[in-house]
CSV table of C-alpha atoms in Angstrom, one decimal:
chain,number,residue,atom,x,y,z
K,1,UNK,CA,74.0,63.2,-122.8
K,2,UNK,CA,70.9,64.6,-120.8
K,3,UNK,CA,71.2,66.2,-116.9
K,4,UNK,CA,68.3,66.5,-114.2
K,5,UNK,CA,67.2,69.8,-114.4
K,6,UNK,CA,64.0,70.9,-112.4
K,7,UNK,CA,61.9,70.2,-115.2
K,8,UNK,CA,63.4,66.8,-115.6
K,9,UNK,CA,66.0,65.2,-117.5
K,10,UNK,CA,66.8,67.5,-120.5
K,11,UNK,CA,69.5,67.5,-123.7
K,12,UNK,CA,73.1,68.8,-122.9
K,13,UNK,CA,75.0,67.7,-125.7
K,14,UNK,CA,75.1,65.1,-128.8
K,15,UNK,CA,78.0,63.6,-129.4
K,16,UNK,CA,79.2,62.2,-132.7
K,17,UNK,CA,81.7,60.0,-133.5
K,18,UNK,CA,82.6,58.9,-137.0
K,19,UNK,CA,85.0,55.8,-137.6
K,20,UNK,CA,85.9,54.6,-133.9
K,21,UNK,CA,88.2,52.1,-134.0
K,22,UNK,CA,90.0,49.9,-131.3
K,23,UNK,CA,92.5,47.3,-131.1
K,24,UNK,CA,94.4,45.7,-128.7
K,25,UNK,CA,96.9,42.2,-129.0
K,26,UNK,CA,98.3,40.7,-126.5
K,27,UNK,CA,101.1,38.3,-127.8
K,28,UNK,CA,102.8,37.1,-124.5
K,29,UNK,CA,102.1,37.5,-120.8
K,30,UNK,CA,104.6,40.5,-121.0
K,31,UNK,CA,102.9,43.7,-123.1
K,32,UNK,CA,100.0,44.6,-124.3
K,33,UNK,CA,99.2,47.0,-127.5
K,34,UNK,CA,96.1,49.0,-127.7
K,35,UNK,CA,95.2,51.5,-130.3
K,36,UNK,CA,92.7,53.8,-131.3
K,37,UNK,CA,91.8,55.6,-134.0
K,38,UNK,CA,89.1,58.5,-134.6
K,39,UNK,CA,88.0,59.6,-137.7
K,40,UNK,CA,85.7,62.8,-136.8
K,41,UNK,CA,84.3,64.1,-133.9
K,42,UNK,CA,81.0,66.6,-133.5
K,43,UNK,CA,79.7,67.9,-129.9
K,44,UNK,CA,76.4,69.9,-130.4
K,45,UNK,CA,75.4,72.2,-127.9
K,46,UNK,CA,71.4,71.5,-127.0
K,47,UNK,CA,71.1,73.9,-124.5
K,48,UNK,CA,72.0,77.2,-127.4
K,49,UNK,CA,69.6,78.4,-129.8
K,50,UNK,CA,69.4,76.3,-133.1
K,51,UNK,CA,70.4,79.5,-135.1
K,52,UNK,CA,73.9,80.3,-133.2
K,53,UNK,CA,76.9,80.4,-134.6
K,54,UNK,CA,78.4,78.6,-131.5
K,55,UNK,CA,76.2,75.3,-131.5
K,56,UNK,CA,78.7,72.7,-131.9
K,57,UNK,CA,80.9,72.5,-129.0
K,58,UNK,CA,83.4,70.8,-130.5
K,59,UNK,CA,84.4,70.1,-134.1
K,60,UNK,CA,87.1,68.6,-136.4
K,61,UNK,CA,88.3,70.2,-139.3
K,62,UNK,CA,90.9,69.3,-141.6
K,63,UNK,CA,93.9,71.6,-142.2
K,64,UNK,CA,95.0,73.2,-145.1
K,65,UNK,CA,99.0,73.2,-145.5
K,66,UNK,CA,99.9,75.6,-148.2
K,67,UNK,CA,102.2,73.0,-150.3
K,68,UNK,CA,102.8,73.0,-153.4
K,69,UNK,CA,101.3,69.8,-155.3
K,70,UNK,CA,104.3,67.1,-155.4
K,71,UNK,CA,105.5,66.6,-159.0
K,72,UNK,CA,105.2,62.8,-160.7
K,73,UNK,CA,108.0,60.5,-160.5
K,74,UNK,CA,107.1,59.1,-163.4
K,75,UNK,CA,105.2,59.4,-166.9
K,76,UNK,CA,103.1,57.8,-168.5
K,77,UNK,CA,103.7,55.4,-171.1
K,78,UNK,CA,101.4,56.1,-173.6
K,79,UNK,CA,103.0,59.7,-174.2
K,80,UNK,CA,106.1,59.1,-176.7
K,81,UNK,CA,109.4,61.2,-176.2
K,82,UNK,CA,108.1,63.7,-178.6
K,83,UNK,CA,105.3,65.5,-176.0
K,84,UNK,CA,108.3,66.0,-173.8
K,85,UNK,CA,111.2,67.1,-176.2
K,86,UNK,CA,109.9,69.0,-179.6
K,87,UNK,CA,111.7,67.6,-182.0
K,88,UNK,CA,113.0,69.9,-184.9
K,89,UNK,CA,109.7,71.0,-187.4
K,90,UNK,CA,109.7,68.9,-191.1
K,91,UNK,CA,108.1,70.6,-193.6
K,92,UNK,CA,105.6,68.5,-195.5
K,93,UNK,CA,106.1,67.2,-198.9
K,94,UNK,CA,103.8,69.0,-200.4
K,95,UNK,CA,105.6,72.7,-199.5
K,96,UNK,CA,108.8,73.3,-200.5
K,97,UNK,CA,111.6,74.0,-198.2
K,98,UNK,CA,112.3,77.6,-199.3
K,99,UNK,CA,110.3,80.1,-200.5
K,100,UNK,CA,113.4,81.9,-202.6
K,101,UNK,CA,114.4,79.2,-204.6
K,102,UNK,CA,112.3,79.1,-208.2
K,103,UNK,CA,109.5,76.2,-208.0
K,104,UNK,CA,109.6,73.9,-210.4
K,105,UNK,CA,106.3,72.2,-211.6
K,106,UNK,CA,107.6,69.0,-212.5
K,107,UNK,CA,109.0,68.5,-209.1
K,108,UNK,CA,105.7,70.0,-207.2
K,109,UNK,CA,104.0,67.1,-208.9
K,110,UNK,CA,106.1,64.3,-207.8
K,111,UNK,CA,105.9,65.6,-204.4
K,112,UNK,CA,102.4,65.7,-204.7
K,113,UNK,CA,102.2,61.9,-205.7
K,114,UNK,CA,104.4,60.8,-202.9
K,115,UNK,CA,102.5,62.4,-200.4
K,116,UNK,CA,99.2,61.3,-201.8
K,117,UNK,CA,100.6,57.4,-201.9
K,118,UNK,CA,102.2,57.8,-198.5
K,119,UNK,CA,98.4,58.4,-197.2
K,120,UNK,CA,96.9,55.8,-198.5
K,121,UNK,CA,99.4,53.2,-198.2
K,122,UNK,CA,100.2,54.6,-194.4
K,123,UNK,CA,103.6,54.3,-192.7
K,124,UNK,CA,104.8,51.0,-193.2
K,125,UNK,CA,104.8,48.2,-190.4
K,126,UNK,CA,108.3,48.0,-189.0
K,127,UNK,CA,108.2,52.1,-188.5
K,128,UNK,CA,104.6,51.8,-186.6
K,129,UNK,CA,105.2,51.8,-182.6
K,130,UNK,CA,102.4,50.8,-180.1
K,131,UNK,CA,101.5,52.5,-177.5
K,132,UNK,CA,98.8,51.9,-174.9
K,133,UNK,CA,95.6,53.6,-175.4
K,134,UNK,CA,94.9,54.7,-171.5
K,135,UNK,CA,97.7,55.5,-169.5
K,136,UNK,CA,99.3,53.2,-166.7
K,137,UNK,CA,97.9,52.7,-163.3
K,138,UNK,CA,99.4,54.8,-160.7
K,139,UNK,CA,102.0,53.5,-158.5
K,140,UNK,CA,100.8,51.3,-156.0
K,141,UNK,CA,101.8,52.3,-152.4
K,142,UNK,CA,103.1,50.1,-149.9
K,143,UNK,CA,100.3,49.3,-147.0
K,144,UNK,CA,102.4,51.3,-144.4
K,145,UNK,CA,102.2,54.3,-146.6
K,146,UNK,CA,98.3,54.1,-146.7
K,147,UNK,CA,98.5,53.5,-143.0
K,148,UNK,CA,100.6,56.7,-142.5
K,149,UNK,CA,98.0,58.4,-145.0
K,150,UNK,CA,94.8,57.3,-143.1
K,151,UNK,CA,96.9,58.4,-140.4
K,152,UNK,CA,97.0,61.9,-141.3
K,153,UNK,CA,93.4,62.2,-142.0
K,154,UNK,CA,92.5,61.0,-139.0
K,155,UNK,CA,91.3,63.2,-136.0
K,156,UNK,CA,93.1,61.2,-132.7
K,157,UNK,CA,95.5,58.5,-133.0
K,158,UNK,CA,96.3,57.1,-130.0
K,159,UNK,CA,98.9,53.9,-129.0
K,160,UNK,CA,99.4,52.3,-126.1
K,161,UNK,CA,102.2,50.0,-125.1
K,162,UNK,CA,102.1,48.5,-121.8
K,163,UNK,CA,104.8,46.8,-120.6
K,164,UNK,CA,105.7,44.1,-117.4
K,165,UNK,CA,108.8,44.8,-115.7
K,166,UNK,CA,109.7,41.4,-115.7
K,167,UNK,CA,109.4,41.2,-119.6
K,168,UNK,CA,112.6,39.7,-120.8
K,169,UNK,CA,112.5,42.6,-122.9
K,170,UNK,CA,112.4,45.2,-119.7
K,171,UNK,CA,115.7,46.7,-120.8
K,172,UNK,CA,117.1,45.7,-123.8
K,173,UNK,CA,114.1,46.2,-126.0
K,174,UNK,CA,111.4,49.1,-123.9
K,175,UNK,CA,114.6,50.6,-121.8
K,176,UNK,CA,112.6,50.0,-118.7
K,177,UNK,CA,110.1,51.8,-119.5
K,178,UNK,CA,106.9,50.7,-118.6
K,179,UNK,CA,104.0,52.7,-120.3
K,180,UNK,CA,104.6,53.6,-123.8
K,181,UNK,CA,101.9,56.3,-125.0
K,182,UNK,CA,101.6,57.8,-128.4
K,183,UNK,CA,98.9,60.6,-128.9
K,184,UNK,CA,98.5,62.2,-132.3
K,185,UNK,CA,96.0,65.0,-132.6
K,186,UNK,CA,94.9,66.4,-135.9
K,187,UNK,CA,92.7,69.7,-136.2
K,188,UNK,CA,90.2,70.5,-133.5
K,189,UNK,CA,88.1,73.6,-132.6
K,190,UNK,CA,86.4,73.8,-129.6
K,191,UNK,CA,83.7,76.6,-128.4
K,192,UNK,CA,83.2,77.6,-124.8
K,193,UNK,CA,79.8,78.6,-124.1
K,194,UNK,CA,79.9,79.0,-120.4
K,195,UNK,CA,76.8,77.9,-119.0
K,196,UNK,CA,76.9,74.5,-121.3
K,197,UNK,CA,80.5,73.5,-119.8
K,198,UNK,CA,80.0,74.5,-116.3
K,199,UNK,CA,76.9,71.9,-116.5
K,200,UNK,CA,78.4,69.4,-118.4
K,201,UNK,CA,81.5,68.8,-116.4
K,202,UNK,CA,79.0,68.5,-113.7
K,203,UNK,CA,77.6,65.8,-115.6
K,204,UNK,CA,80.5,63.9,-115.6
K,205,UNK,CA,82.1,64.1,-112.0
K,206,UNK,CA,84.3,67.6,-112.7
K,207,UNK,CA,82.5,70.3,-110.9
K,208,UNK,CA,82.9,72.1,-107.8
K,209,UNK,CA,83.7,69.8,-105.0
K,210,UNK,CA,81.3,71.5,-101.8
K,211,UNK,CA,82.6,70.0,-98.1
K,212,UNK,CA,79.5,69.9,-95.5
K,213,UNK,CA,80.4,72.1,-92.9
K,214,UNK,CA,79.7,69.3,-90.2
K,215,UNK,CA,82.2,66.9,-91.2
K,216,UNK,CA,84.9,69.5,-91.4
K,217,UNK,CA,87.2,69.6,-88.3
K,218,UNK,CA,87.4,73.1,-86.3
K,219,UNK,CA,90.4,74.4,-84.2
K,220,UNK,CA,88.5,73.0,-81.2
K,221,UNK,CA,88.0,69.1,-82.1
K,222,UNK,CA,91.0,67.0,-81.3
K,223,UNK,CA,93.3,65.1,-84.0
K,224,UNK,CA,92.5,61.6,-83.8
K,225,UNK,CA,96.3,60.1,-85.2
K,226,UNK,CA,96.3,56.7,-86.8
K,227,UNK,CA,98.9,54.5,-86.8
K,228,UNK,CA,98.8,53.1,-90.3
K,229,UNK,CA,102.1,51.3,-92.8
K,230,UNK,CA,102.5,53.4,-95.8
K,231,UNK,CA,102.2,51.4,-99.3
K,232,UNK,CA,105.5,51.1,-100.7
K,233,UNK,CA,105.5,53.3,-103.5
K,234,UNK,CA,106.8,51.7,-107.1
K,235,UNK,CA,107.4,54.0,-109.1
K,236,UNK,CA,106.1,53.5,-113.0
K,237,UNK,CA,108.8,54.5,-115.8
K,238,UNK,CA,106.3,56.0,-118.9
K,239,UNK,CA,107.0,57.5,-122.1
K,240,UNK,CA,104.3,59.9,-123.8
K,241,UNK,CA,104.7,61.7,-126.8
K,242,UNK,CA,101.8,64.4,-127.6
K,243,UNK,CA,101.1,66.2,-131.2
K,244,UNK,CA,98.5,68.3,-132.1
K,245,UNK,CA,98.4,70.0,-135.6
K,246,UNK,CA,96.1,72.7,-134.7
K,247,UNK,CA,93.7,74.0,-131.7
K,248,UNK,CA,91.4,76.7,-131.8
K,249,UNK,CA,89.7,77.7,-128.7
K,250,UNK,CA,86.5,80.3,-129.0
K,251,UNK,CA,85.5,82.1,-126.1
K,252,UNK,CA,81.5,83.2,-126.3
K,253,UNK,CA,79.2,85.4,-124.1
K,254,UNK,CA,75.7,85.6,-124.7
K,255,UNK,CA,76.2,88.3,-126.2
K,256,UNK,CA,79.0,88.3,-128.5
K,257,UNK,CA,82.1,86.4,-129.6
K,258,UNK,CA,85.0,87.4,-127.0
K,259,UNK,CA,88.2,85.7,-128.4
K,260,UNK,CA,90.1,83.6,-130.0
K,261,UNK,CA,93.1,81.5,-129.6
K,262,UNK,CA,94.9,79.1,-131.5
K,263,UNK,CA,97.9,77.2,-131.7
K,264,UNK,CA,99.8,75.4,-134.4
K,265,UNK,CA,101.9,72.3,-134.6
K,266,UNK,CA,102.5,71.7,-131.2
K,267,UNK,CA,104.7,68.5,-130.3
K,268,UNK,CA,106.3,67.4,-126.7
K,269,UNK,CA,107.7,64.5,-125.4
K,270,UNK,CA,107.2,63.4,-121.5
K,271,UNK,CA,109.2,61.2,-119.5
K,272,UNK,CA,109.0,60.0,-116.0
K,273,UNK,CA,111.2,57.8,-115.3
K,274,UNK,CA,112.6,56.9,-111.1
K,275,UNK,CA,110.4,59.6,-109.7
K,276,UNK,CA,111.9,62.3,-112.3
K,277,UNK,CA,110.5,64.2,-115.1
K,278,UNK,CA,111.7,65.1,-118.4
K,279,UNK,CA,109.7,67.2,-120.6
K,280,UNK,CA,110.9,68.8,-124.0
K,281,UNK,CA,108.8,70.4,-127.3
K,282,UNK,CA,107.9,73.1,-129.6
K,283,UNK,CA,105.5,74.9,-130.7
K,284,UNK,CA,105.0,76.3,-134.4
K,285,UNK,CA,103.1,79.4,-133.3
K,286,UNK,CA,100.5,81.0,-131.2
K,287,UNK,CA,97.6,83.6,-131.5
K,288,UNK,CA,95.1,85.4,-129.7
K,289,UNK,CA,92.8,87.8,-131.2
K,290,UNK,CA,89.9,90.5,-129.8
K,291,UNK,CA,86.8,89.4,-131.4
K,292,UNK,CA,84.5,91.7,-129.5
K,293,UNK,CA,83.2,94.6,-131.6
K,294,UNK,CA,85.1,97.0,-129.1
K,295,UNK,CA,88.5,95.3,-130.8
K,296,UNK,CA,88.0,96.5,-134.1
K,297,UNK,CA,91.3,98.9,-133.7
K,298,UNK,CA,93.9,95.8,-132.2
K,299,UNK,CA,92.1,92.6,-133.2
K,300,UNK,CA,95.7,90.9,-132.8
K,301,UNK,CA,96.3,90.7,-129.2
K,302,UNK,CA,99.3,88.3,-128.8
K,303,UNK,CA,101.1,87.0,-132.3
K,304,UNK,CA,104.0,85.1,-132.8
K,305,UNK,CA,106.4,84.8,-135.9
K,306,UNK,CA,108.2,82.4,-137.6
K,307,UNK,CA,107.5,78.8,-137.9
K,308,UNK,CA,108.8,78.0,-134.4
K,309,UNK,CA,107.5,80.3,-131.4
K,310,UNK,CA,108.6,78.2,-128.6
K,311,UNK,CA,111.3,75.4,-127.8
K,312,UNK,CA,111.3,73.9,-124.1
K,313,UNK,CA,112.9,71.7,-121.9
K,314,UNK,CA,112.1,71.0,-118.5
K,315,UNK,CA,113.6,68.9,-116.2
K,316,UNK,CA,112.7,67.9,-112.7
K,317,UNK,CA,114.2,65.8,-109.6
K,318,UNK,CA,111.4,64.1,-108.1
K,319,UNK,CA,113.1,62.2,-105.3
K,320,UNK,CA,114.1,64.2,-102.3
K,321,UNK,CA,117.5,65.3,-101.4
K,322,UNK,CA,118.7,65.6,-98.0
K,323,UNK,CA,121.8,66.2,-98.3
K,324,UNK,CA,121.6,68.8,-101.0
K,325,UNK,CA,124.3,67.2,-103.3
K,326,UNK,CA,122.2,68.5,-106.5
K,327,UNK,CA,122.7,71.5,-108.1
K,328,UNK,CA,118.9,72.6,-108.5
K,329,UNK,CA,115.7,71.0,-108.2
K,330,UNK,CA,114.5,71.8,-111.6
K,331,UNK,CA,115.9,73.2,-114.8
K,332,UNK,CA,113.9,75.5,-117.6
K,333,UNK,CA,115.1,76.1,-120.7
K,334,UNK,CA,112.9,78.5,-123.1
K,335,UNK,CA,113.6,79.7,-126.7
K,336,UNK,CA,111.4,82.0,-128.0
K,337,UNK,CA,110.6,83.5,-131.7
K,338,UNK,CA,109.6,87.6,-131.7
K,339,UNK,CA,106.3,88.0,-130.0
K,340,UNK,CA,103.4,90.9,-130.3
K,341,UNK,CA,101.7,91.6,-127.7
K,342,UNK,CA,98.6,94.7,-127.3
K,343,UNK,CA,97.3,95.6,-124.3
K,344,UNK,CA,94.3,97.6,-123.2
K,345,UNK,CA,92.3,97.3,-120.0
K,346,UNK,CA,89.5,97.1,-121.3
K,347,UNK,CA,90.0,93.7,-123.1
K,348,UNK,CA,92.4,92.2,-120.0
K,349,UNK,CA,89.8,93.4,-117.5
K,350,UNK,CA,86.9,91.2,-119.9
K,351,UNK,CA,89.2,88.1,-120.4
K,352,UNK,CA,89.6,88.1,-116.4
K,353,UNK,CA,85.8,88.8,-115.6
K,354,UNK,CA,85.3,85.9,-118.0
K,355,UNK,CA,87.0,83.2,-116.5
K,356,UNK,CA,85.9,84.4,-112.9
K,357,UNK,CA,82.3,84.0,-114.4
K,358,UNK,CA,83.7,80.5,-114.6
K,359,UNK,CA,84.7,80.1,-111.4
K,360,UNK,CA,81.3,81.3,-110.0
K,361,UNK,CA,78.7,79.3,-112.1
K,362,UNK,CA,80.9,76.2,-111.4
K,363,UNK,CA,80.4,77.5,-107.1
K,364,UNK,CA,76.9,78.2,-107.3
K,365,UNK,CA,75.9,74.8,-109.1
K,366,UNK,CA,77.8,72.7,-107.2
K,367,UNK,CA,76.3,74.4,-103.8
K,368,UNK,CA,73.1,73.4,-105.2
K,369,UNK,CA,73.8,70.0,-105.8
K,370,UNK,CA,75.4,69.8,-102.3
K,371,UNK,CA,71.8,71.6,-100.8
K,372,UNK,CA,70.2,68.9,-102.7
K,373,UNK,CA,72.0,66.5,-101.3
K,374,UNK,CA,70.5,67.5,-97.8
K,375,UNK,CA,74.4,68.7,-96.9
K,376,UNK,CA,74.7,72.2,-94.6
């Protein structure tokens, strides 16, 4: 992606993606089913130094569970009973089978014969057993089980189900529900370095919107009122389920690295449906550490424990009430695990200057786009 600077157009960021894949099938005249997969995703920063720590914007990384290794459901055919129960020790011929009784010489030699014949003539046929040479193949999995495994490996899954509402499967099959979304995040860590962002949402349409000051209306100009029909508003019954396996976010300054936060297992499920919404989820935990070299002391700034931090529910009424028949407009329900939470000025007072720094980069080069633009 390159922006118009005043030397020209210049690099903001590459962007690499590994293993892009999209499908969609549309069976009927009813629904539609799109998916997409992502395998890997790299955004390098080409407006930081080569050397920096920091240079990739955005990266996937795979996450290491601390499982034990499964144990086989089955062995191998080649190893005989004997390598899994030890079988009582036989003394060989040639030894006797107590040292305390006298040895007798005649019977050490007959021993000795038998053993020497038994070697050459080798055990005979109808005691020999076969066994395979290599063990078996593994067991072969089932393709839905290779699916679910490329599944997991996979950065973003995402699945779309779009449905008519006069499917003759409206309500019996999708429960009315019109947009079926399904987003399954992996492992992703992003890096804010501030200058890069603030001019690459530029780039694509999400900075600072500046008004010009002659368009605006004063107290002075009249109100021109329209007389216009208002659309009839239909409203769209949707279904979206969010995971994400783990996000790190890194705060940067130019000088040094300001904080970290991170969250882990993170799963809700959203529902609109007749103007209402319905959100429920959890959250495995949540961190937030002091990076700066003034944190040394409390590097752990906010810490949950246990594997669930948080468990919400929200609902909300989105279709007015006149008559005030319903009890509340909204309901919140919050569980939370034990929490840690440090605080010094010094690091809340950064963390606030940091995102009003933000704020003011995103004001400044959005005014000069607007000047640009020849608006007042």
């Amino acid at each position: 992606m390159k922006g118009e600077f005043d030397e020209g157009y210049k690099g903001l960021v590459n962007l690499n993606l590994q293993d892009f894949t999209l499908n969609m099938k549309k069976e009927n005249s009813y629904s539609t089913e799109i998916e997409v997969q992502l395998k890997s995703l790299i955004m390098e920063d080409l407006l930081e130094n080569e050397n920096s720590e920091h240079r990739y914007l955005m990266i996937s990384r795979q996450v290491e569970d601390n499982k034990q290794p499964e144990p086989k459901l089955f062995l191998s055919q080649s190893c005989p009973n004997s390598c899994i129960i030890t079988p009582v020790p036989v003394m060989p011929h040639s030894l006797p089978s107590s040292f305390h009784k006298d040895l007798n010489i005649a019977d050490f030699e007959t021993q000795w014969k038998q053993t020497r014949g038994l070697r050459r003539t080798g055990v005979p046929k109808s005691e020999k057993k076969s066994y395979p040479s290599t063990p078996p193949p593994s067991l072969r999995h089932s393709r839905r089980e290779s699916l679910e495994k490329c599944k997991e490996d996979d950065l973003v899954h995402i699945s779309v189900v779009l449905v008519d509402k006069f499917s003759p499967e409206y309500v019996t099959k999708y429960n009315k529900t019109n947009r079926i979304i399904d987003v399954d995040f992996n492992s992703l860590e992003a890096n804010v370095n501030l200058q890069t962002w603030v001019v690459l949402l530029d780039f694509l349409g999400l900075g600072a919107k500046i008004h010009d000051e002659d368009i605006e209306p004063t107290k002075d100009s009249p109100v021109i009122q329209k007389d216009f029909q208002k659309p009839e508003e239909t409203n769209v019954n949707s279904v979206v389920k969010l995971k994400v396996k783990s996000f790190s976010l890194i705060l940067n300054k130019p000088e040094y690295e300001l904080s970290r936060a991170k969250i882990f297992k993170f799963s809700s499920n959203i529902e609109t449906r007749d103007g209402n919404l319905d959100v429920k989820g959890q959250l495995g935990s949540i961190s937030l550490t002091d990076q700066s070299p003034h944190g040394k002391l409390y590097r752990e700034r906010f810490i949950t424990e246990g594997h669930q931090a948080l468990v919400f529910d929200i609902f909300k009424y989105g279709l007015p009430d006149p008559g005030l028949q319903r009890e509340c407009d909204i309901k919140v329900k919050l569980k939370m695990s034990s929490v840690r939470y440090v605080h010094t000025n010094r690091f809340q007072s950064e963390f606030v200057a940091f995102l009003q720094h933000f704020l003011q980069l995103q004001d400044v080069l959005g005014r000069m786009r607007a000047a640009s633009a020849g608006m007042k």
